[in-house]
Coordinates of C-alpha atoms in Angstrom, one line a residue:
M1 CA -69.2 227.7 178.8
V2 CA -71.7 227.2 181.7
S3 CA -75.3 227.4 180.5
E4 CA -77.5 230.2 181.8
Q5 CA -80.0 227.7 183.2
V6 CA -77.4 225.9 185.3
T7 CA -76.0 229.2 186.6
D8 CA -79.4 230.4 187.7
A9 CA -80.3 227.0 189.3
L10 CA -77.0 227.0 191.2
L11 CA -77.5 230.5 192.5
A12 CA -81.0 229.6 193.7
L13 CA -79.8 226.4 195.5
E14 CA -77.0 228.3 197.2
D15 CA -79.7 230.7 198.7
A16 CA -82.1 227.8 199.5
Q17 CA -82.9 226.4 202.9
A18 CA -80.4 223.8 204.1
S19 CA -83.0 221.1 204.3
K20 CA -83.8 221.5 200.6
K21 CA -80.3 221.7 199.2
A22 CA -79.4 218.0 199.0
Q23 CA -82.5 217.1 197.0
G24 CA -82.2 220.2 194.8
Y25 CA -78.5 219.5 194.0
N26 CA -79.2 215.8 193.2
E27 CA -82.1 216.8 190.9
L28 CA -79.9 219.4 189.2
L29 CA -77.1 217.0 188.6
D30 CA -79.5 214.5 186.9
K31 CA -80.8 217.4 184.7
I32 CA -77.2 218.4 183.7
L33 CA -76.3 214.9 182.7
A34 CA -79.5 214.4 180.8
S35 CA -79.6 217.7 178.9
S36 CA -75.9 218.3 178.4
S37 CA -74.7 214.8 177.6
A38 CA -74.6 215.5 173.8
S39 CA -73.4 219.1 174.0
D40 CA -70.1 221.0 174.6
D41 CA -71.5 222.5 177.8
L42 CA -71.3 219.3 179.9
P43 CA -67.7 219.8 181.3
A44 CA -68.3 223.4 182.2
N45 CA -71.7 222.7 183.8
L46 CA -70.2 219.9 185.9
I47 CA -67.3 222.0 187.0
A48 CA -69.7 224.8 188.0
Y49 CA -71.8 222.2 189.9
V50 CA -68.9 220.8 191.9
Q51 CA -67.5 224.2 192.7
S52 CA -71.0 225.2 194.0
I53 CA -71.4 222.2 196.3
L54 CA -67.9 222.8 197.7
G55 CA -68.7 226.5 198.3
D56 CA -69.2 228.1 201.7
S57 CA -73.0 228.2 201.3
V58 CA -73.2 224.4 201.5
G59 CA -72.1 222.8 204.8
I60 CA -69.7 219.9 205.0
V61 CA -72.4 217.5 206.2
T62 CA -74.5 218.2 203.1
S63 CA -71.6 218.5 200.6
R64 CA -69.9 215.1 201.4
P65 CA -72.7 212.8 200.2
L66 CA -73.4 215.2 197.3
L67 CA -69.7 215.0 196.3
A68 CA -69.7 211.2 196.6
S69 CA -72.8 210.9 194.4
F70 CA -71.3 213.3 191.9
V71 CA -68.1 211.2 191.7
G72 CA -70.1 208.0 191.1
K73 CA -72.2 209.6 188.3
L74 CA -69.1 211.2 186.8
A75 CA -67.3 207.9 186.7
S76 CA -70.1 206.4 184.7
L77 CA -69.6 208.8 181.8
P78 CA -68.0 207.1 178.7
D79 CA -65.9 210.0 177.6
A80 CA -62.5 209.8 179.4
D81 CA -61.5 213.4 178.4
I82 CA -64.5 214.9 180.1
K83 CA -63.8 212.9 183.3
I84 CA -60.2 214.1 183.3
Q85 CA -61.2 217.7 182.7
V86 CA -63.9 217.7 185.4
G87 CA -62.0 215.5 187.8
T88 CA -58.9 217.7 187.6
N89 CA -60.9 220.8 188.4
A90 CA -62.6 219.0 191.3
I91 CA -59.2 218.1 192.8
D92 CA -58.1 221.7 192.6
A93 CA -61.3 222.9 194.3
L94 CA -60.8 220.3 197.0
A95 CA -57.1 221.1 197.7
P96 CA -57.7 223.9 200.3
K97 CA -60.1 221.7 202.3
V98 CA -58.9 218.2 201.4
V99 CA -58.6 217.2 205.1
S100 CA -62.4 217.3 205.4
Y101 CA -63.0 215.3 202.2
E102 CA -60.3 212.7 202.1
D103 CA -62.6 209.8 201.1
Q104 CA -64.1 211.8 198.3
D105 CA -60.7 213.1 197.2
S106 CA -59.4 209.5 197.0
Q107 CA -62.5 208.5 194.9
I108 CA -61.9 211.3 192.4
K109 CA -58.2 210.5 192.1
L110 CA -59.0 206.8 191.5
M111 CA -61.6 207.8 188.8
L112 CA -59.0 210.1 187.2
A113 CA -56.4 207.2 187.2
D114 CA -59.0 205.0 185.5
S115 CA -59.6 207.7 182.9
Y116 CA -55.9 208.3 182.2
E117 CA -55.4 204.5 181.7
Q118 CA -58.4 204.5 179.4
N119 CA -56.4 207.0 177.3
E120 CA -53.2 204.9 177.8
D121 CA -51.5 207.7 179.6
F122 CA -50.0 205.6 182.3
T123 CA -47.6 208.1 183.6
S124 CA -50.3 210.6 184.5
S125 CA -52.3 207.8 186.1
A126 CA -49.3 206.9 188.3
K127 CA -48.8 210.6 189.3
V128 CA -52.5 210.9 190.3
L129 CA -52.4 207.7 192.4
Q130 CA -49.3 209.0 194.1
Q131 CA -51.3 212.0 195.4
I132 CA -53.8 209.8 197.3
T133 CA -53.3 210.2 201.1
L134 CA -52.5 206.7 202.6
D135 CA -51.2 207.8 206.0
S136 CA -53.9 209.9 207.6
S137 CA -55.3 210.6 211.1
Q138 CA -58.8 211.2 209.6
R139 CA -59.3 207.7 208.1
H140 CA -57.8 204.2 208.4
V141 CA -56.2 202.8 205.3
S142 CA -55.5 199.0 205.5
D143 CA -52.4 197.3 204.2
D144 CA -54.5 195.7 201.5
D145 CA -55.6 199.2 200.2
K146 CA -52.0 200.5 200.4
A147 CA -50.6 197.5 198.5
K148 CA -53.3 197.8 195.9
I149 CA -52.5 201.5 195.2
W150 CA -48.7 201.0 195.2
T151 CA -49.0 197.9 193.0
R152 CA -51.1 199.8 190.5
I153 CA -48.5 202.6 190.4
T154 CA -45.8 200.0 189.8
R155 CA -47.8 198.5 186.9
C156 CA -48.3 202.0 185.4
Y157 CA -44.6 202.8 185.4
L158 CA -43.9 199.3 183.9
E159 CA -46.3 200.1 181.1
E160 CA -44.2 203.2 180.4
D161 CA -40.9 201.2 180.6
D162 CA -39.8 203.0 183.7
P163 CA -38.5 200.2 186.0
T164 CA -36.7 202.7 188.3
N165 CA -39.8 204.4 189.5
A166 CA -41.7 201.1 189.4
L167 CA -39.1 199.5 191.7
S168 CA -39.4 202.3 194.3
Y169 CA -43.1 201.6 194.7
L170 CA -42.6 197.8 194.5
N171 CA -40.3 198.1 197.5
R172 CA -43.1 199.8 199.4
V173 CA -45.4 196.9 198.7
K174 CA -42.7 194.5 200.0
N175 CA -43.0 196.1 203.5
V176 CA -46.7 195.2 203.8
I177 CA -47.2 192.2 201.4
Y178 CA -47.1 189.7 204.2
N179 CA -50.2 191.4 205.8
V180 CA -52.1 191.5 202.5
Q181 CA -55.1 189.2 202.2
D182 CA -56.3 190.0 198.7
Q183 CA -55.2 187.3 196.3
T184 CA -55.4 189.5 193.2
T185 CA -53.0 192.1 194.8
K186 CA -50.6 189.3 195.7
L187 CA -50.6 188.0 192.1
Q188 CA -50.1 191.5 190.7
F189 CA -47.2 192.0 193.0
Q190 CA -45.6 188.8 191.9
L191 CA -46.1 189.7 188.2
S192 CA -44.6 193.2 188.8
Q193 CA -41.6 191.7 190.6
A194 CA -41.0 189.4 187.6
R195 CA -41.4 192.2 185.1
I196 CA -39.0 194.5 186.9
S197 CA -36.3 191.8 187.2
D198 CA -36.9 191.1 183.5
S199 CA -36.5 194.8 182.5
Q200 CA -33.4 195.1 184.6
R201 CA -31.9 192.0 183.0
N202 CA -31.9 190.0 186.2
F203 CA -33.1 187.1 184.1
L204 CA -32.6 184.3 186.6
D205 CA -34.7 186.1 189.2
A206 CA -37.3 187.0 186.5
S207 CA -37.4 183.3 185.4
N208 CA -37.9 182.1 188.9
S209 CA -40.7 184.7 189.6
Y210 CA -42.5 183.8 186.3
L211 CA -42.2 180.1 187.1
N212 CA -43.7 180.6 190.6
L213 CA -46.5 182.7 189.1
S214 CA -47.2 179.9 186.6
L215 CA -47.9 177.5 189.5
E216 CA -50.6 179.6 191.0
P217 CA -53.9 177.6 190.7
V218 CA -56.2 180.6 190.8
I219 CA -54.8 181.8 187.5
D220 CA -56.4 180.7 184.2
E221 CA -54.5 177.9 182.4
E222 CA -53.7 180.0 179.4
E223 CA -52.1 182.8 181.6
R224 CA -50.2 180.2 183.5
L225 CA -48.7 178.9 180.3
Q226 CA -47.8 182.4 179.3
A227 CA -46.0 182.9 182.5
L228 CA -44.2 179.5 182.0
S229 CA -43.2 180.7 178.5
A230 CA -41.8 183.9 179.9
A231 CA -39.8 181.9 182.5
I232 CA -38.2 179.9 179.7
I233 CA -37.4 183.0 177.7
C234 CA -35.7 184.6 180.7
V235 CA -33.7 181.5 181.6
V236 CA -32.4 181.3 178.0
L237 CA -31.2 184.9 178.3
A238 CA -29.5 184.4 181.6
P239 CA -25.8 184.0 181.9
A240 CA -24.6 180.4 181.6
G241 CA -23.5 178.7 184.8
P242 CA -24.6 176.5 187.7
K243 CA -27.5 178.7 188.8
R244 CA -28.9 178.8 185.3
A245 CA -28.5 175.0 185.0
R246 CA -30.5 174.5 188.1
Q247 CA -33.3 176.7 186.8
L248 CA -33.2 174.9 183.4
A249 CA -33.6 171.6 185.2
R250 CA -36.7 172.9 187.1
L251 CA -38.3 174.0 183.9
Y252 CA -37.3 171.0 181.8
K253 CA -38.8 168.5 184.3
D254 CA -42.1 170.5 184.5
D255 CA -44.8 168.4 182.8
R256 CA -46.3 171.5 181.2
T257 CA -43.2 172.7 179.2
P258 CA -43.9 170.5 176.1
Q259 CA -47.1 172.6 175.7
V260 CA -45.2 175.9 175.0
N261 CA -43.4 176.9 171.8
E262 CA -40.1 177.5 173.6
F263 CA -39.7 173.8 174.7
A264 CA -37.4 173.0 171.7
I265 CA -34.8 175.5 172.6
L266 CA -35.1 174.7 176.3
E267 CA -34.4 171.1 175.6
K268 CA -31.3 171.8 173.5
I269 CA -29.9 174.1 176.1
F270 CA -30.6 171.7 179.0
L271 CA -29.0 168.9 177.1
D272 CA -26.0 171.1 176.3
R273 CA -26.5 170.9 172.5
V274 CA -25.0 173.7 170.4
L275 CA -27.7 176.1 169.0
S276 CA -27.7 176.9 165.3
P277 CA -28.0 180.5 163.9
E278 CA -31.5 179.6 162.5
E279 CA -32.8 178.5 165.9
V280 CA -31.4 181.7 167.5
K281 CA -33.0 183.9 164.9
A282 CA -36.4 182.3 165.3
F283 CA -36.2 182.7 169.1
A284 CA -35.1 186.3 168.8
E285 CA -38.3 187.2 167.0
K286 CA -40.3 186.5 170.2
L287 CA -38.2 188.8 172.4
Q288 CA -39.3 192.2 173.7
P289 CA -37.2 195.3 172.9
H290 CA -35.4 195.5 176.2
Q291 CA -34.4 191.8 175.8
M292 CA -32.6 192.7 172.6
A293 CA -30.7 195.7 174.1
K294 CA -27.0 196.0 173.3
T295 CA -24.4 195.1 175.9
A296 CA -21.0 196.9 176.4
D297 CA -19.2 194.9 173.7
G298 CA -21.9 195.7 171.1
S299 CA -23.7 192.3 171.2
T300 CA -27.2 191.7 172.3
V301 CA -28.2 189.9 175.6
L302 CA -29.3 187.0 173.4
D303 CA -26.0 186.8 171.5
K304 CA -24.1 186.7 174.7
A305 CA -26.3 184.1 176.3
V306 CA -26.1 181.9 173.2
L307 CA -22.3 182.3 172.8
E308 CA -21.8 181.3 176.4
H309 CA -24.2 178.3 176.1
N310 CA -22.5 177.1 172.9
L311 CA -19.1 177.4 174.7
L312 CA -20.4 175.2 177.4
G313 CA -21.7 172.8 174.7
V314 CA -18.3 172.7 173.1
S315 CA -16.7 171.9 176.5
R316 CA -19.0 168.8 176.7
L317 CA -17.8 167.6 173.3
Y318 CA -14.1 168.2 173.5
S319 CA -11.4 167.8 176.1
N320 CA -9.4 170.6 174.5
I321 CA -9.7 172.8 171.3
H322 CA -7.5 175.2 169.5
I323 CA -8.6 178.8 170.0
D324 CA -8.5 179.4 166.2
N325 CA -11.0 176.5 165.7
L326 CA -13.2 177.6 168.6
G327 CA -14.1 181.0 167.1
P328 CA -15.7 179.7 163.9
M329 CA -17.7 177.1 165.9
L330 CA -19.2 179.9 168.0
G331 CA -19.6 182.3 165.1
V332 CA -17.2 184.9 166.4
D333 CA -13.5 185.7 166.0
S334 CA -10.9 183.8 168.0
D335 CA -10.0 186.7 170.2
R336 CA -13.6 187.2 171.3
A337 CA -14.0 183.4 171.9
E338 CA -10.9 183.4 174.1
A339 CA -12.1 186.4 176.0
Y340 CA -15.5 184.8 176.8
A341 CA -13.8 181.5 177.8
A342 CA -11.4 183.3 180.1
Q343 CA -14.2 185.3 181.7
M344 CA -16.4 182.2 182.3
I345 CA -13.4 180.3 183.7
E346 CA -12.6 183.2 186.0
Q347 CA -16.2 183.4 187.2
G348 CA -16.4 179.7 187.9
R349 CA -19.0 179.1 185.2
L350 CA -16.7 177.0 183.0
S351 CA -14.2 174.5 184.2
G352 CA -10.8 174.4 182.5
Y353 CA -7.8 176.5 181.7
I354 CA -6.2 178.3 178.7
D355 CA -2.8 177.5 177.4
Q356 CA -1.9 180.6 175.5
I357 CA 1.5 179.3 174.4
D358 CA 0.0 176.4 172.4
G359 CA -3.2 178.3 171.7
L360 CA -5.4 175.7 173.4
I361 CA -8.3 175.7 175.8
H362 CA -8.5 172.6 178.0
F363 CA -11.9 171.7 179.5
S364 CA -12.2 169.6 182.6
N365 CA -15.7 168.1 183.4
D366 CA -14.3 166.4 186.5
S367 CA -12.8 169.5 188.2
G368 CA -14.3 172.4 190.0
A369 CA -14.5 176.1 189.4
D370 CA -10.8 176.7 189.7
G371 CA -9.9 174.0 187.2
A372 CA -7.9 172.0 189.7
K373 CA -10.0 171.3 192.8
G374 CA -13.4 169.5 192.8
G375 CA -16.4 171.6 193.6
A376 CA -20.1 172.3 193.2
A377 CA -19.6 174.9 190.5
N378 CA -19.2 172.2 187.8
L379 CA -22.4 170.2 187.3
G380 CA -20.7 167.2 185.6
T381 CA -22.7 164.9 183.4
R382 CA -26.4 165.3 182.6
E383 CA -27.4 162.5 184.9
L384 CA -25.7 164.1 187.9
R385 CA -27.3 167.4 187.0
M386 CA -30.7 165.8 186.8
W387 CA -30.1 164.0 190.1
D388 CA -29.1 167.3 191.8
A389 CA -32.2 169.0 190.5
N390 CA -34.4 166.2 191.7
V391 CA -32.9 166.3 195.2
Q392 CA -33.3 170.1 195.3
A393 CA -36.9 169.8 194.3
L394 CA -37.6 167.1 196.9
C395 CA -36.0 169.3 199.6
E396 CA -38.2 172.3 198.5
E397 CA -41.3 170.1 198.7
V398 CA -40.4 168.9 202.2
E399 CA -39.9 172.5 203.4
R400 CA -43.2 173.6 201.8
V401 CA -45.1 170.8 203.6
A402 CA -43.4 171.6 206.9
T403 CA -44.4 175.2 206.6
M404 CA -48.0 174.3 205.8
I405 CA -48.0 172.0 208.9
Q406 CA -46.6 174.8 211.1
T407 CA -49.2 177.3 209.8
A408 CA -52.2 174.9 210.2
H409 CA -51.1 173.1 213.4
P410 CA -48.6 175.3 215.3
D411 CA -49.0 173.3 218.6
F412 CA -48.3 169.9 216.9
Y413 CA -45.3 171.5 215.0
A414 CA -43.9 173.0 218.2
L415 CA -44.3 169.7 220.1
H416 CA -42.5 167.6 217.6
M417 CA -39.8 170.1 216.8
G418 CA -39.1 170.4 220.5
A419 CA -38.8 166.6 220.7

């Protein structure tokens, strides 16, 4: 309930001369904060105050700086619930005349978003941020500011495990990210992109994004190693095949990988060694809930990834194997082992063919994806795979240097390219 002293003071200020209103309102706000900080009257007094300065008796020229000062002092309060209660009422009071107070309206909504996040209510924070006017004829909003808001909304939805809404706002950031200058916003965008790919089980894309993030020099060493660890986890969960093998090679040759706990499983997978149930169980304890979700056949993403990897490992050890013997080696029944092998052969991720009459699976490390013709789908021996990865890395470095030269010396680049 509004205190009687505040009510009387507000009535007096509304009837005061225009020249005295600004100083009077500022002094009253300081008194409200000093006298009501430990009482239950503070929210009601502050709501009455903001409604008064937005009233018809106070002109826009006077009320704008008063409202800006009010927002700054409100944001400094430690109690998030009070800030939410007062800020929500202020937004409602501003709604009919928001066109005249867009800057102050945005400041209040940003303060509200901070308060909701302080209470770990990320969905409410995202909804408040969505209400901020970013396309307006009254004020210019830069691409940096737009990207900052949209990235923050994306991160809020990711905190609530809502990748669908997060992706819609990440796509908005993609339209302006090349004009963004703020390094922090760029890094948050990269991290959000990695987390969305991870949550949607696009593990190869997520691994690549995490790896690129781990190479950013402006990030602390500990955070870079965390990103590298996340990149390894995602590549382990990715479907077996040539694309995954290339990403494994990039990670394995990284000088930093021996520093992370996941290096042991990365090495075994890269060297096509069969994983034991104990190793898989220890690795599973590090996974997030969405990474342990069930697939259509009832197995987890990790179970499927390990089974496919072990199947590739078996193909390196044997030229052929009976289906009844393959199942126990993979820890599944023979029908499921045959189904996985058939699927991988059909998709070009395993080279060979199945002889159902004799019950044998024949592996071919010298043939391509169709089991008869040579092709790039089969990576061959470990030495060839490492050579392929090194060549790819060299090409990427050359391209990166060429891009840097083009950016720094466009005339030199155009002259020599023309030649």
